[in-house]
CSV table of C-alpha atoms in Angstrom, one decimal:
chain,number,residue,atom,x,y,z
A,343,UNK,CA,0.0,0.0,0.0
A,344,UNK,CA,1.1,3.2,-0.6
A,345,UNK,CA,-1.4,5.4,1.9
A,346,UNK,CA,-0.8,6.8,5.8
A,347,UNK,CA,-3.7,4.4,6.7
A,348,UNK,CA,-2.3,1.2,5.5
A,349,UNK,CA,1.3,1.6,7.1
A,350,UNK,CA,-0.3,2.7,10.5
A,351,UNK,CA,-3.7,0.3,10.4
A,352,UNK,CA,-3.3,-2.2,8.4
A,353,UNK,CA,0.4,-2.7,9.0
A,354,UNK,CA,0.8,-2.8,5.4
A,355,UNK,CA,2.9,-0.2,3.3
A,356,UNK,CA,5.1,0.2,0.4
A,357,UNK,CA,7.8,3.1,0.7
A,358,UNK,CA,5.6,6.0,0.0
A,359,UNK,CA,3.3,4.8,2.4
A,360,UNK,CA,5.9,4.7,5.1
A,361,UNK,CA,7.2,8.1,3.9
A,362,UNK,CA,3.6,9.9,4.3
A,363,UNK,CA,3.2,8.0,7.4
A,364,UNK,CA,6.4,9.3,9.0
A,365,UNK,CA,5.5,12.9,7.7
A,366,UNK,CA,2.2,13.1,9.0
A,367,UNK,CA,4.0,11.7,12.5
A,368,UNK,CA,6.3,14.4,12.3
A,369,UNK,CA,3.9,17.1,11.8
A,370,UNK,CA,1.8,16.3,14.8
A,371,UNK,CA,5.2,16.5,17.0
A,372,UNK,CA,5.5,19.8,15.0
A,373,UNK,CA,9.1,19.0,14.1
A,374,UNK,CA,10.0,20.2,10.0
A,375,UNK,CA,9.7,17.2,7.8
A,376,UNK,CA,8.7,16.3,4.1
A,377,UNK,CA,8.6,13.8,1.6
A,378,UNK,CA,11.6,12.8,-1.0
A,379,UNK,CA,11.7,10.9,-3.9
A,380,UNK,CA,14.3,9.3,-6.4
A,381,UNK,CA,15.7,6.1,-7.2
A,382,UNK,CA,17.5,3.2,-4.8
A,383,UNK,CA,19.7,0.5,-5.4
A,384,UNK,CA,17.5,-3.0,-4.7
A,385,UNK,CA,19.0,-6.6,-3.5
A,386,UNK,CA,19.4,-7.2,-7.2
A,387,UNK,CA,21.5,-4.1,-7.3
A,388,UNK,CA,19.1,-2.6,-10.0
A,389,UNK,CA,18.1,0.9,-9.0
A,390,UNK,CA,13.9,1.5,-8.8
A,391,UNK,CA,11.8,4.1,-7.9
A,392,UNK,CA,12.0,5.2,-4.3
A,393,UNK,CA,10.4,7.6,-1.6
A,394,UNK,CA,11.8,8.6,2.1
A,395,UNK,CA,12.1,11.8,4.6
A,396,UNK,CA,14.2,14.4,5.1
A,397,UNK,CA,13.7,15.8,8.5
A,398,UNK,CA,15.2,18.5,10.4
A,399,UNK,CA,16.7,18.2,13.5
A,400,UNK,CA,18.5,21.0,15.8
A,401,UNK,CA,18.8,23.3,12.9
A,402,UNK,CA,20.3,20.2,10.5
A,403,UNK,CA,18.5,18.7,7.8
A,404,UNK,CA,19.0,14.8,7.5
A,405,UNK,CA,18.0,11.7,5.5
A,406,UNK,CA,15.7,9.1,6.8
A,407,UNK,CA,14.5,6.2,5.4
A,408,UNK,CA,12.0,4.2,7.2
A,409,UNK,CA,11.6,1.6,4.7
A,410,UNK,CA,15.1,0.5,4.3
A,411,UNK,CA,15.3,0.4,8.2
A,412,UNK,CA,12.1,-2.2,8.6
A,413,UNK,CA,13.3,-4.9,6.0
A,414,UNK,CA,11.5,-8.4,6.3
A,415,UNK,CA,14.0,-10.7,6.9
A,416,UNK,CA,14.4,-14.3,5.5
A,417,UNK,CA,12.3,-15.8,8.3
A,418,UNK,CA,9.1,-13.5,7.4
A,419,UNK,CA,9.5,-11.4,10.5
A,420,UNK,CA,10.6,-8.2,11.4
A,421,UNK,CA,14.0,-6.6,12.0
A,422,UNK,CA,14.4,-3.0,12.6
A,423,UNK,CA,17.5,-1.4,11.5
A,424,UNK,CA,19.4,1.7,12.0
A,425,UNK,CA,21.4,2.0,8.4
A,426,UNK,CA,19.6,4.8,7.1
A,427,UNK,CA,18.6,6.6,10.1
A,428,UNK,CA,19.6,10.4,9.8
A,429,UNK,CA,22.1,10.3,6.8
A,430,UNK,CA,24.0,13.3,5.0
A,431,UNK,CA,23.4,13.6,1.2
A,432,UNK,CA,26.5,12.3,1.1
A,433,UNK,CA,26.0,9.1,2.6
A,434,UNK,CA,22.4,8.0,1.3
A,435,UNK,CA,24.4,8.4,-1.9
A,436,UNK,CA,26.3,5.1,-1.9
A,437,UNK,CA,22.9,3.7,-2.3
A,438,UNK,CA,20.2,6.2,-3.4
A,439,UNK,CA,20.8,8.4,-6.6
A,440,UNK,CA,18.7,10.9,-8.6
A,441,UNK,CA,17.1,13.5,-5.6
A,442,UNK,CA,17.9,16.5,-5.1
A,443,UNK,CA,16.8,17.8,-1.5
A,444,UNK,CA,15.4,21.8,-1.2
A,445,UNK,CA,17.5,21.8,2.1
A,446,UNK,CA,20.9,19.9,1.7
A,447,UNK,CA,21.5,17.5,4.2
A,448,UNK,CA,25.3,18.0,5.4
A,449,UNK,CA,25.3,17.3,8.8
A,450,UNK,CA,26.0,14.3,10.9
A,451,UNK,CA,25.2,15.1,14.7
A,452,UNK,CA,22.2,13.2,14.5
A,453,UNK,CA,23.3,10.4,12.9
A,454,UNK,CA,22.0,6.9,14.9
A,455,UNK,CA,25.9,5.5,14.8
A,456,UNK,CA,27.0,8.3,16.2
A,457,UNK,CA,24.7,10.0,18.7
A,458,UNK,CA,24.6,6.1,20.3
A,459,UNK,CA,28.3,6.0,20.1
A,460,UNK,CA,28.6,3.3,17.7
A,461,UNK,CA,31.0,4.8,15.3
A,462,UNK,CA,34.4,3.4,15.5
A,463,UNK,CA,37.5,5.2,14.0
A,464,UNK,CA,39.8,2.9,15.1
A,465,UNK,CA,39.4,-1.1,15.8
A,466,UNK,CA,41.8,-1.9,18.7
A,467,UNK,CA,41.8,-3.3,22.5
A,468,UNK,CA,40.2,0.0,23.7
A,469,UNK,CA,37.5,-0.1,20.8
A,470,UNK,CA,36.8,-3.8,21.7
A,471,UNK,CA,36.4,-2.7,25.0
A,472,UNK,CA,33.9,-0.4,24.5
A,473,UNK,CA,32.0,-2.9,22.2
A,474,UNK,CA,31.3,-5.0,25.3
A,475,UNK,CA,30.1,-2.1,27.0
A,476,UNK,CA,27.4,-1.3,24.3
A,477,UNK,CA,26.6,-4.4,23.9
A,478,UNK,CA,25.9,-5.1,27.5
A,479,UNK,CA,24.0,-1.8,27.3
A,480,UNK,CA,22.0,-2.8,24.6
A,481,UNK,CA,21.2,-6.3,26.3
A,482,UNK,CA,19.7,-4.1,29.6
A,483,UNK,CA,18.0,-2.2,27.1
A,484,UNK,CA,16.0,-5.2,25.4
A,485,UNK,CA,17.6,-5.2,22.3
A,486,UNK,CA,18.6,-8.7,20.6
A,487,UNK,CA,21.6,-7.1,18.6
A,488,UNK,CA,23.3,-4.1,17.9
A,489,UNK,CA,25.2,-2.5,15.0
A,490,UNK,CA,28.7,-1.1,14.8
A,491,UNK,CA,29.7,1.0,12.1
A,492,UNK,CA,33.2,1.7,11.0
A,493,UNK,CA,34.3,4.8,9.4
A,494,UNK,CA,36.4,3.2,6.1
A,495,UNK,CA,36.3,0.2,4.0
A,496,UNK,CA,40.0,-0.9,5.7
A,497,UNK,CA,38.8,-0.7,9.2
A,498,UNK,CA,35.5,-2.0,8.3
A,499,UNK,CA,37.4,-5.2,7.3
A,500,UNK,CA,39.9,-4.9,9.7
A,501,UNK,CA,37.3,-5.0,12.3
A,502,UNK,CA,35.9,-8.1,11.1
A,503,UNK,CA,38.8,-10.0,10.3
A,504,UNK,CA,39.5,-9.4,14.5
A,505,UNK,CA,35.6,-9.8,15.6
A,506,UNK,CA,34.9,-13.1,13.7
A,507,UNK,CA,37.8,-14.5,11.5
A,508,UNK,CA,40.1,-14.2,14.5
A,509,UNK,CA,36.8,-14.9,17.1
A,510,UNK,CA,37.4,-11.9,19.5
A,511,UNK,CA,33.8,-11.6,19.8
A,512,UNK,CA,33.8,-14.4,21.9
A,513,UNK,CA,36.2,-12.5,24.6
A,514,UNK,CA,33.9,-9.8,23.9
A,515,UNK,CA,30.6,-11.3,25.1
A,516,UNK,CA,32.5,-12.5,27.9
A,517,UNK,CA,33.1,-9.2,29.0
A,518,UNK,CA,30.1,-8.1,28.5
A,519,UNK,CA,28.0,-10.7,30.5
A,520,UNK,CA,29.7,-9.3,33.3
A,521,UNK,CA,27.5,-6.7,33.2
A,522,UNK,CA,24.3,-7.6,31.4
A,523,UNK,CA,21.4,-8.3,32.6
A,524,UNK,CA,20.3,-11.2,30.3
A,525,UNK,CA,23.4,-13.4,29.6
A,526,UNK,CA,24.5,-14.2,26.2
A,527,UNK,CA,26.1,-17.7,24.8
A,528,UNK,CA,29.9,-16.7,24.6
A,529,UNK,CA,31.1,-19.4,22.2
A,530,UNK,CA,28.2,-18.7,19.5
A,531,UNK,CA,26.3,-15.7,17.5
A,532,UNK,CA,26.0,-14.5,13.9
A,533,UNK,CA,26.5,-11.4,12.2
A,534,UNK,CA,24.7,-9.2,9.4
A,535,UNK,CA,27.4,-7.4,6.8
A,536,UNK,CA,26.3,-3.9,5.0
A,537,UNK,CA,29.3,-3.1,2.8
A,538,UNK,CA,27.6,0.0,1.2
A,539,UNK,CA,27.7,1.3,4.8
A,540,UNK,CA,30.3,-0.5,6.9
A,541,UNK,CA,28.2,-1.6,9.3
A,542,UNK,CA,28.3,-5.0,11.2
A,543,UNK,CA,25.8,-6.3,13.2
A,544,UNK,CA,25.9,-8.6,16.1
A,545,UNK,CA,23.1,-10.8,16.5
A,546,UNK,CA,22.7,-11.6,20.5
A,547,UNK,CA,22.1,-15.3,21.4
A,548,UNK,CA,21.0,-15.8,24.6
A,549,UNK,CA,21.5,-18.5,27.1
């Protein structure tokens, strides 16, 4: 469906529904907010037709695309995402092409990676350190996984090479279940890869 009513009755929506859902969202909460269209780069890697937001947030103007953060998974059920939540031009560019936005959206304070501190410049002992702590935080907060972004390709890889390759995640949860709330298997889990974005994320199995 491509209406308000079928993404917030029915349950049911195609992008522009989601996109004239979150609109008519924002306006209630009176916060600046409108519709966007252009093109977007499918599983296939064929780019289609495509609608999300751009909303405006402490004076910044920044991407958001609802759709792309509430894919249906292979298992038929739902799994909310962060990917596209409050991106710069510049960024929703590696996989969205042919918009042009009235307000340009240059900014990244808002950003989900980074205003939940989940943007790594480095991948290290210290960084793996504070891994465990969000994860352990995200655990207390009822969430089944989290995602880490890395700020290049190289660390990107880098970072998994060391998580999983090398199986320093393990150590990781170990560290964490010190502290969580709701402990976590510490010898298994699995793992979602974004390339466009760098972004790795860390499916919890609990015990």
């Amino acid at each position: 469906e491509n209406t308000v009513y079928g993404a917030l009755v029915n349950g049911k929506a195609a992008c522009e529904g989601y996109a004239k859902a979150a609109k008519l969202l924002f306006d209630m909460c009176a916060i600046d907010a409108y519709v966007i269209g252009g093109q977007a780069k499918n599983p296939q890697g064929k780019y289609e037709g495509h609608m999300w937001n751009v909303v405006k947030i402490n004076g910044n103007y920044y991407n958001l695309d609802l759709t792309w953060d509430d894919p249906i998974s292979q298992e038929n059920t739902d799994e909310s995402r962060y990917t596209y939540f409050n991106l710069t031009d510049d960024d929703i560019s590696k996989t969205h092409s042919d918009f042009k936005s009235v307000n340009p959206c240059t900014a990244n304070a808002e950003n989900y990676y980074i205003k939940r501190d989940l943007y790594f410049k480095d991948y290290n002992s210290e960084t793996q350190t504070i891994i465990a702590e969000r994860i352990s935080q995200a655990v207390n907060e009822g969430e089944s996984s989290i995602e880490l972004r890395f700020s290049s390709e190289k660390l990107y890889d880098a970072a998994f090479k060391g998580l999983f390759t090398d199986e320093q995640i393990y150590r990781i949860l170990t560290v964490s279940n010190l502290s969580a709330v709701k402990k976590l298997h510490t010898t298994e889990t699995s793992y979602i890869r974004n390339d466009d974005y760098n972004v790795i994320e860390i499916i919890f199995i609990f015990k």
